[in-house]
Coordinates of C-alpha atoms and ligand atoms in Angstrom, one line a residue:
M1 CA 0.0 0.0 0.0
L2 CA 1.4 3.4 -0.9
K3 CA 2.0 5.9 1.9
F4 CA -0.2 9.0 1.5
R5 CA 1.5 12.4 1.1
D6 CA -0.4 15.5 1.8
V7 CA -1.8 17.6 -1.1
D8 CA -1.3 21.3 -0.4
L9 CA -0.1 23.3 -3.4
V10 CA -1.4 26.7 -2.2
G11 CA -0.2 26.7 1.4
L12 CA -3.7 25.9 2.8
A13 CA -2.2 24.7 6.1
S14 CA -0.9 28.2 6.7
L15 CA -4.6 29.4 6.6
L16 CA -5.5 27.0 9.4
N17 CA -5.1 27.7 13.1
D18 CA -3.4 25.3 15.6
D19 CA -6.7 23.7 16.7
E20 CA -7.7 23.1 13.1
R21 CA -4.4 21.5 12.2
L22 CA -4.6 19.3 15.3
V23 CA -8.1 18.0 14.6
R24 CA -7.0 17.3 11.0
D25 CA -3.9 15.5 12.1
N26 CA -5.6 13.4 14.8
T27 CA -8.3 12.3 12.5
R28 CA -5.8 11.5 9.7
A29 CA -3.8 9.4 12.1
W30 CA -6.9 7.6 13.3
V31 CA -8.0 6.9 9.7
E32 CA -4.6 5.6 8.7
D33 CA -4.4 3.2 11.7
N34 CA -8.0 2.0 11.9
L35 CA -10.0 2.5 8.7
I36 CA -7.5 2.2 5.8
P37 CA -6.2 -1.2 6.8
I38 CA -9.7 -2.8 6.7
I39 CA -11.7 -0.7 4.2
E40 CA -11.0 -2.7 1.0
D41 CA -12.2 -5.9 2.7
C42 CA -15.3 -4.1 4.1
A43 CA -16.2 -2.8 0.6
R44 CA -15.6 -6.2 -1.0
E45 CA -17.8 -7.9 1.6
G46 CA -20.4 -5.1 1.6
R47 CA -19.8 -4.7 5.4
F48 CA -20.2 -1.6 7.4
P49 CA -17.3 -1.4 9.9
R50 CA -19.4 -1.0 13.0
E51 CA -16.6 -1.9 15.3
L52 CA -15.0 1.5 14.7
L53 CA -18.0 3.5 16.2
P54 CA -16.9 3.6 19.9
A55 CA -13.5 5.0 18.9
M56 CA -15.2 7.6 16.6
A57 CA -17.6 8.6 19.4
A58 CA -14.6 9.0 21.8
L59 CA -12.9 11.3 19.2
G60 CA -16.0 13.5 19.3
L61 CA -17.0 12.9 15.7
F62 CA -20.7 12.6 16.2
G63 CA -22.6 15.9 16.4
A64 CA -19.2 17.5 16.4
T65 CA -20.3 21.1 15.8
L66 CA -23.1 21.1 18.5
Q67 CA -22.6 22.7 21.9
G68 CA -23.5 20.8 25.1
Y69 CA -25.1 17.4 25.4
G70 CA -21.6 15.8 25.4
C71 CA -20.8 17.1 21.9
A72 CA -17.4 18.4 21.0
G73 CA -18.4 21.9 20.0
M74 CA -16.0 22.0 17.0
S75 CA -16.0 24.9 14.6
N76 CA -17.3 24.3 11.1
V77 CA -13.8 24.4 9.6
E78 CA -12.6 21.8 12.1
Y79 CA -15.6 19.6 11.3
G80 CA -14.9 20.0 7.6
L81 CA -11.4 18.8 8.1
V82 CA -12.7 15.8 10.0
M83 CA -14.9 14.9 7.1
Q84 CA -12.1 15.4 4.6
E85 CA -9.9 12.9 6.5
L86 CA -12.7 10.4 7.0
E87 CA -13.6 10.4 3.3
R88 CA -9.9 10.0 2.3
G89 CA -10.5 6.6 4.0
D90 CA -14.0 6.0 2.5
S91 CA -17.1 7.9 1.6
G92 CA -19.2 5.3 3.4
L93 CA -17.9 6.1 6.8
R94 CA -18.1 9.8 6.1
S95 CA -21.7 9.2 5.1
F96 CA -22.5 7.5 8.3
V97 CA -21.1 10.5 10.3
S98 CA -22.9 13.0 8.0
V99 CA -26.2 11.3 8.7
Q100 CA -25.7 10.8 12.5
S101 CA -24.5 14.4 12.9
A102 CA -26.1 16.6 10.3
L103 CA -29.3 14.8 9.6
V104 CA -30.3 13.2 13.0
M105 CA -28.6 15.2 15.8
F106 CA -28.8 18.6 14.1
P107 CA -32.6 18.5 13.6
I108 CA -33.1 17.4 17.2
Y109 CA -30.7 20.2 18.3
A110 CA -32.2 22.9 16.1
F111 CA -35.9 21.9 16.1
G112 CA -36.4 19.7 19.2
G113 CA -37.8 20.5 22.6
E114 CA -35.4 20.4 25.6
E115 CA -36.8 17.0 26.7
Q116 CA -36.1 15.5 23.3
K117 CA -32.6 16.9 23.3
Q118 CA -31.8 15.6 26.7
R119 CA -33.2 12.2 25.8
W120 CA -31.5 11.6 22.5
L121 CA -28.4 13.8 21.9
P122 CA -26.1 12.3 24.5
R123 CA -26.9 8.8 23.4
L124 CA -26.5 9.7 19.7
Q125 CA -23.2 11.4 20.5
S126 CA -21.8 8.3 22.3
G127 CA -23.0 6.0 19.5
E128 CA -25.3 4.1 21.9
V129 CA -28.1 5.1 19.6
L130 CA -27.7 5.2 15.8
G131 CA -29.9 7.4 13.6
C132 CA -31.3 7.6 10.1
F133 CA -33.0 10.4 8.1
G134 CA -36.0 9.6 6.0
L135 CA -36.9 12.2 3.4
T136 CA -36.6 10.5 0.0
E137 CA -39.5 8.3 -1.2
P138 CA -39.7 5.8 -4.1
D139 CA -41.4 8.5 -6.3
F140 CA -39.9 11.6 -4.8
G141 CA -36.1 12.1 -4.8
S142 CA -35.1 15.4 -6.2
N143 CA -38.6 16.8 -5.4
P144 CA -39.3 15.9 -1.8
A145 CA -42.1 18.4 -1.7
G146 CA -44.3 15.7 -3.3
M147 CA -43.9 13.3 -0.5
R148 CA -46.8 10.9 0.3
A149 CA -45.8 9.9 3.9
R150 CA -48.5 10.9 6.3
A151 CA -48.7 11.6 10.1
R152 CA -52.4 11.4 11.0
R153 CA -53.4 12.6 14.5
D154 CA -55.4 10.1 16.6
G155 CA -56.0 11.4 20.2
G156 CA -52.7 11.6 21.9
E157 CA -50.7 10.0 19.1
Y158 CA -49.6 10.3 15.5
I159 CA -50.1 7.4 13.1
L160 CA -47.3 7.4 10.5
S161 CA -47.6 5.6 7.2
G162 CA -45.6 5.7 4.0
E163 CA -42.4 4.5 2.4
K164 CA -38.9 6.0 2.4
M165 CA -36.2 4.9 0.0
W166 CA -32.4 4.9 -0.2
I167 CA -32.0 5.6 3.6
T168 CA -28.4 5.5 4.9
S169 CA -28.1 3.5 8.1
G170 CA -31.8 2.6 7.9
S171 CA -31.6 -1.0 9.2
I172 CA -29.0 -0.3 11.9
A173 CA -30.7 2.7 13.3
Q174 CA -32.6 2.7 16.6
L175 CA -34.0 6.2 15.8
A176 CA -35.4 7.5 12.6
V177 CA -36.1 11.1 11.8
I178 CA -39.1 10.8 9.4
W179 CA -40.4 13.7 7.3
A180 CA -44.2 13.4 6.7
R181 CA -47.3 15.5 6.1
D182 CA -49.8 16.1 8.9
D183 CA -53.6 16.5 8.7
E184 CA -53.2 20.1 7.6
G185 CA -50.8 19.1 4.8
Q186 CA -47.8 20.7 6.6
I187 CA -44.5 18.8 6.4
G188 CA -43.0 18.0 9.9
G189 CA -40.2 16.0 11.4
F190 CA -41.1 13.0 13.6
L191 CA -38.8 11.0 15.9
V192 CA -39.6 7.3 15.5
E193 CA -38.0 4.5 17.4
T194 CA -37.4 1.8 14.9
D195 CA -38.6 -1.0 17.2
R196 CA -42.2 0.3 17.1
P197 CA -44.8 -2.1 15.7
G198 CA -45.3 -1.4 11.9
F199 CA -41.8 -0.1 11.3
Q200 CA -39.8 -2.1 8.8
A201 CA -36.3 -1.6 7.3
Q202 CA -34.9 -3.6 4.5
D203 CA -31.4 -3.3 3.1
I204 CA -30.9 -2.4 -0.5
H205 CA -28.5 -5.1 -1.9
G206 CA -26.4 -5.1 -5.1
K207 CA -24.9 -1.6 -4.8
Y208 CA -21.7 -1.1 -6.7
S209 CA -21.1 2.1 -4.7
L210 CA -20.8 2.9 -1.0
R211 CA -20.5 -0.8 -0.3
A212 CA -19.2 -0.2 3.2
S213 CA -22.3 1.8 4.1
V214 CA -25.8 0.5 4.9
T215 CA -28.6 1.7 2.6
S216 CA -32.2 0.7 3.3
S217 CA -35.8 1.2 2.3
L218 CA -38.2 1.9 5.1
A219 CA -41.9 1.0 5.3
L220 CA -44.1 2.6 7.9
H221 CA -47.4 0.7 8.4
D222 CA -49.5 2.7 10.8
V223 CA -46.7 3.3 13.3
R224 CA -48.0 5.0 16.4
I225 CA -45.9 7.6 18.2
P226 CA -46.8 10.0 21.0
L227 CA -47.6 13.6 20.0
G228 CA -44.5 14.6 21.9
H229 CA -42.3 12.8 19.3
R230 CA -42.9 15.6 16.8
L231 CA -40.1 18.1 16.5
P232 CA -41.9 21.3 17.6
G233 CA -39.6 23.7 15.7
A234 CA -39.7 21.9 12.4
R235 CA -42.1 23.7 10.1
G236 CA -42.4 22.7 6.5
L237 CA -40.0 21.4 4.0
G238 CA -37.6 24.3 4.7
S239 CA -36.7 22.6 8.0
A240 CA -35.7 19.4 6.3
L241 CA -33.7 21.5 3.7
Q242 CA -31.9 23.3 6.6
C243 CA -30.6 19.9 7.7
L244 CA -29.4 19.2 4.2
N245 CA -27.4 22.5 4.3
Q246 CA -25.4 21.0 7.2
A247 CA -24.8 17.7 5.4
R248 CA -24.0 19.2 2.0
Y249 CA -21.4 21.4 3.7
G250 CA -19.7 18.3 5.2
I251 CA -19.8 16.5 1.9
G252 CA -18.2 19.6 0.2
W253 CA -15.1 19.0 2.4
G254 CA -15.3 15.2 2.5
V255 CA -14.9 14.7 -1.2
I256 CA -11.7 16.6 -1.1
G257 CA -10.3 13.8 0.9
A258 CA -11.3 11.2 -1.6
A259 CA -9.8 13.3 -4.4
M260 CA -6.6 13.8 -2.5
Q261 CA -6.2 10.1 -2.0
C262 CA -6.8 9.4 -5.7
Y263 CA -4.5 12.1 -6.9
D264 CA -1.7 11.1 -4.6
T265 CA -2.0 7.4 -5.6
A266 CA -1.9 8.4 -9.3
L267 CA 1.1 10.7 -8.8
Q268 CA 3.1 8.0 -7.0
Y269 CA 2.1 5.3 -9.5
A270 CA 3.1 7.5 -12.4
G271 CA 6.5 7.9 -10.8
F272 CA 7.3 4.2 -10.7
R273 CA 5.3 2.8 -13.7
R274 CA 7.5 2.7 -16.8
Q275 CA 6.4 2.5 -20.4
F276 CA 8.3 3.3 -23.7
H277 CA 12.1 3.6 -23.4
D278 CA 12.0 2.7 -19.7
R279 CA 10.6 6.1 -19.0
P280 CA 8.2 6.7 -16.0
I281 CA 4.8 7.5 -17.3
A282 CA 4.9 10.7 -15.2
G283 CA 7.3 12.0 -17.8
H284 CA 4.7 11.9 -20.6
Q285 CA 3.0 15.1 -21.4
L286 CA -0.5 13.7 -21.5
V287 CA -0.1 12.1 -18.0
Q288 CA 1.2 15.4 -16.6
E289 CA -1.8 17.2 -18.0
K290 CA -4.1 14.9 -16.0
L291 CA -2.0 15.2 -12.8
V292 CA -2.0 19.0 -13.2
W293 CA -5.7 19.1 -13.8
M294 CA -6.3 17.1 -10.6
A295 CA -3.9 19.2 -8.4
N296 CA -5.3 22.4 -9.8
E297 CA -8.9 21.5 -9.1
I298 CA -8.1 20.1 -5.7
S299 CA -6.4 23.4 -4.8
K300 CA -9.5 25.4 -5.9
A301 CA -11.8 23.0 -4.0
Q302 CA -9.8 23.4 -0.8
L303 CA -9.9 27.2 -1.0
L304 CA -13.7 27.1 -1.7
A305 CA -14.4 24.8 1.2
L306 CA -12.3 26.9 3.6
Q307 CA -14.0 30.1 2.6
I308 CA -17.5 28.6 3.0
G309 CA -16.4 27.2 6.3
R310 CA -15.2 30.6 7.5
L311 CA -18.5 32.1 6.4
K312 CA -20.4 29.3 8.2
D313 CA -18.4 29.9 11.4
R314 CA -19.5 33.5 11.2
G315 CA -23.1 32.4 10.6
E316 CA -23.1 34.0 7.1
A317 CA -23.1 31.0 4.7
Q318 CA -26.1 31.1 2.4
P319 CA -27.7 27.9 1.0
M320 CA -26.7 28.9 -2.5
Q321 CA -23.0 29.0 -1.4
I322 CA -23.3 25.6 0.1
S323 CA -24.8 24.3 -3.2
L324 CA -21.8 25.9 -5.0
L325 CA -19.5 23.9 -2.7
K326 CA -21.3 20.6 -2.9
R327 CA -21.7 20.9 -6.7
N328 CA -18.2 21.9 -7.5
N329 CA -16.4 19.7 -5.1
C330 CA -18.3 16.5 -5.9
W331 CA -17.8 17.0 -9.6
M332 CA -14.1 17.8 -9.0
A333 CA -13.6 14.6 -6.9
L334 CA -15.4 12.3 -9.4
E335 CA -13.4 13.7 -12.3
T336 CA -10.2 13.4 -10.3
A337 CA -11.0 9.8 -9.5
R338 CA -11.8 9.0 -13.1
R339 CA -8.5 10.5 -14.3
A340 CA -6.5 8.7 -11.5
R341 CA -8.1 5.5 -12.6
D342 CA -7.0 6.1 -16.1
I343 CA -3.4 6.8 -15.1
L344 CA -3.3 3.4 -13.2
G345 CA -4.2 1.6 -16.4
A346 CA -5.4 -2.0 -15.6
N347 CA -4.3 -1.6 -12.0
G348 CA -7.0 1.2 -11.8
V349 CA -9.7 -1.5 -11.7
A350 CA -8.0 -3.5 -9.0
S351 CA -8.8 -3.3 -5.3
E352 CA -5.0 -3.2 -4.5
Y353 CA -5.4 0.6 -5.1
P354 CA -8.1 2.7 -3.5
V355 CA -9.0 4.6 -6.7
F356 CA -11.9 2.5 -8.2
R357 CA -13.6 2.2 -4.8
H358 CA -13.5 6.0 -4.4
M359 CA -14.7 6.5 -8.0
A360 CA -17.6 4.2 -7.5
N361 CA -18.5 5.8 -4.1
L362 CA -18.4 9.3 -5.6
E363 CA -21.1 8.3 -8.1
S364 CA -23.5 8.2 -5.1
V365 CA -22.1 11.2 -3.5
I366 CA -22.6 13.4 -6.6
T367 CA -26.3 12.1 -6.6
Y368 CA -27.4 12.2 -3.0
E369 CA -28.0 15.4 -1.0
G370 CA -29.2 17.0 -4.3
T371 CA -27.9 15.9 -7.7
H372 CA -25.3 17.9 -9.6
D373 CA -28.1 19.3 -11.8
I374 CA -30.4 20.1 -8.9
H375 CA -27.6 22.2 -7.4
T376 CA -27.1 23.9 -10.8
L377 CA -30.8 24.9 -10.7
I378 CA -30.5 26.1 -7.0
I379 CA -27.6 28.3 -8.0
G380 CA -29.4 29.3 -11.2
E381 CA -32.4 30.4 -9.2
A382 CA -30.3 32.4 -6.8
L383 CA -28.6 34.2 -9.7
T384 CA -31.6 34.9 -11.8
G385 CA -34.5 34.9 -9.3
L386 CA -36.3 32.4 -11.6
A387 CA -36.9 28.8 -10.4
A388 CA -36.4 26.3 -13.3
Y389 CA -37.2 23.0 -11.6
A390 CA -40.6 22.4 -13.2
Ligands
TGC401 P1 -38.8 25.7 -2.2 O1 -40.2 26.2 -2.4 O2 -37.7 26.2 -3.0 O3 -38.5 25.7 -0.7 C1 -39.4 25.3 0.3 C2 -39.0 26.1 1.6 O4 -37.7 25.8 2.0 C3 -36.8 26.9 1.9 N1 -35.5 26.5 1.5 C4 -34.5 26.3 2.3 N2 -34.3 26.5 3.6 C5 -33.1 26.2 4.1 N3 -32.1 25.7 3.4 C6 -32.2 25.4 2.0 N4 -31.2 24.9 1.3 C7 -33.5 25.7 1.4 N5 -34.0 25.6 0.2 C8 -35.2 26.1 0.2 C9 -37.5 27.9 1.0 O5 -37.1 29.2 1.3 C10 -39.0 27.7 1.3 O6 -39.3 28.3 2.5 P2 -40.8 28.9 2.7 O7 -40.7 29.5 4.1 O8 -41.0 29.9 1.7 O9 -41.7 27.7 2.7 O10 -38.9 24.1 -2.4 P3 -39.1 23.2 -3.7 O11 -40.1 22.2 -3.4 O12 -39.3 24.1 -4.9 O13 -37.6 22.5 -3.8 C11 -36.5 23.1 -4.1 C12 -35.3 22.1 -4.2 C13 -35.4 21.3 -5.5 C14 -34.1 22.9 -4.2 C15 -35.3 21.0 -3.1 O14 -36.4 20.2 -3.1 C16 -34.1 20.2 -3.0 O15 -33.1 20.6 -2.5 N6 -34.1 18.9 -3.6 C17 -33.1 18.0 -3.5 C18 -33.5 16.9 -2.5 C19 -32.3 16.4 -1.7 O16 -31.3 17.0 -1.6 N7 -32.6 15.3 -1.0 C20 -31.6 14.8 -0.1 C21 -32.2 13.7 0.8 S1 -31.2 13.3 2.2 C22 -29.8 12.5 1.5 O17 -29.6 12.4 0.4 C23 -28.9 12.0 2.5 S2 -27.5 11.2 1.8 C24 -26.8 10.8 3.3 C25 -25.4 10.4 3.3 O18 -24.5 11.4 3.4 O19 -25.2 9.2 3.3
FAD402 P1 -34.4 11.7 -9.4 O1 -34.9 12.8 -8.6 O2 -35.3 10.7 -10.1 O3 -33.4 12.3 -10.6 C1 -33.0 11.5 -11.7 C2 -32.3 12.4 -12.7 O4 -33.2 13.4 -13.1 C3 -31.1 13.1 -12.1 O5 -30.1 13.3 -13.0 C4 -31.6 14.5 -11.7 O6 -30.6 15.5 -11.7 C5 -32.6 14.7 -12.9 N1 -33.7 15.7 -12.5 C6 -34.7 15.5 -11.6 N2 -35.4 16.6 -11.5 C7 -34.9 17.5 -12.5 C8 -35.2 18.8 -12.9 N3 -36.3 19.5 -12.3 N4 -34.5 19.4 -13.8 C9 -33.4 18.7 -14.4 N5 -33.1 17.5 -14.0 C10 -33.8 16.9 -13.1 N6 -32.2 10.1 1.0 C11 -32.7 10.3 2.2 O7 -33.7 10.9 2.5 N7 -31.9 9.8 3.3 C12 -30.7 9.2 3.1 O8 -30.1 8.8 4.1 C13 -30.3 9.0 1.8 N8 -29.1 8.2 1.6 C14 -28.8 7.9 0.3 C15 -27.7 7.0 0.1 C16 -27.3 6.6 -1.2 C17 -26.2 5.6 -1.4 C18 -28.0 7.1 -2.3 C19 -27.6 6.8 -3.7 C20 -29.1 8.0 -2.1 C21 -29.5 8.4 -0.8 N9 -30.6 9.2 -0.6 C22 -31.1 9.4 0.7 C23 -31.5 9.6 -1.7 C24 -30.9 10.8 -2.5 O9 -31.1 12.0 -1.8 C25 -31.7 10.8 -3.8 O10 -31.2 9.7 -4.6 C26 -31.4 12.1 -4.6 O11 -32.0 13.2 -4.0 C27 -31.9 12.0 -6.1 O12 -33.2 11.5 -6.1 P2 -33.5 10.3 -7.1 O13 -32.5 9.2 -6.9 O14 -34.9 9.9 -6.9 O15 -33.3 10.8 -8.6

């Protein structure tokens, strides 16, 4: 296995403070020692490395940006660097952390009552409870506003019914944040323990992507929950989309890690692989063009992520800017992985190198949390004032 060398052409490290560098280095060391040695086997076997969760909780990786309730209270830039290092290992483990933190703990923190926060946040932080986020349905992916899931009121309870599809961690979660329409037609967020009668989770098998991550479909057959399980501050689809802002931000950093790993692998490989007159392929102009493209785009992506992170830490990041980050960086990472795979020739399709796994993972990452084209339309709407979805 090739030893990773940092990718920093623009002196990004000099723009980070001591705490940020420390968080990055600690996470990097943990990923090197614990995730990278096992991840190829996990991906091949389609196994989520659950045994890593206690150590990740101890490192403060769950709900890392939240204050109190046992959470680490990291800045958004520190959190971004954590996501970068995790995804350098694998997008699947980063996905798990995104969901647990941004899509389960964040809505409870932002929209929950104090009793809900006290009950769930410390247990989610410690990894005792795992969560999932159910927004997408079989017929409503890019357009969640069309959702059919219902929460009917019946005395002191809600009765939830409907289907959710492509749900990360669905079958391993003890708690599901389910988005559904109430009797007035308003979309709300509901906390559903997954052992309640009528709740079913089934894993989606046969994925060629994110193989080390659990993805499930959920069926809710008249699942009864107390009225107090509704998130009181979640009002309408906008609240679900606010959670997506948090997750999309983390993805924008995470994919830089996958790209850095692919680029560095290709650079090292090109240095020792010789073709034509015993010349390293790195000495061929066309190979250099690919390496330069990757290094150039990674550098721009790093600066974009850091700037959006600084804005977020000041409470100034706009959803459109987060779309810019998610759209650009996922595209950059996927294109980097494809070029790296090309440079590795036949070895690019082998599991001896991490490139193909990253490339396949990134096909999901560019699709979930809003596809590339949906983010184009979000940015287009912000620029022109005209929505072009329909
Ligand atoms: P629209 O009318 O534009 O908006 C409805 C309300 O929401 C507000 N809003 C936002 N608020 C906060 N943050 C945002 N990013 C927001 N975007 C919109 C908006 O102001 C409005 O508020 P109000 O008060 O006026 O009601 O809604 P629309 O139905 O036209 O949809 C717009 C669109 C297409 C952008 C949205 O539906 C969208 O983003 N679609 C993409 C769906 C998506 O990203 N799904 C992700 C599912 S979760 C997932 O993939 C997890 S992967 C997990 C892993 O990492 O493993
Ligand atoms: P569609 O919406 O059917 O889109 C198909 C194609 O049509 C895309 O190219 C899209 O860009 C294009 N398209 C759609 N509408 C328009 C338009 N108006 N204009 C132009 N082009 C358009 N969801 C959750 O709720 N929770 C999760 O935990 C979760 N985890 C996931 C994990 C994985 C591995 C994957 C792959 C998905 C996950 N998702 C999750 C679902 C994900 O958010 C959706 O797949 C995504 O939002 C796209 O929806 P779709 O797959 O239904 O595609």
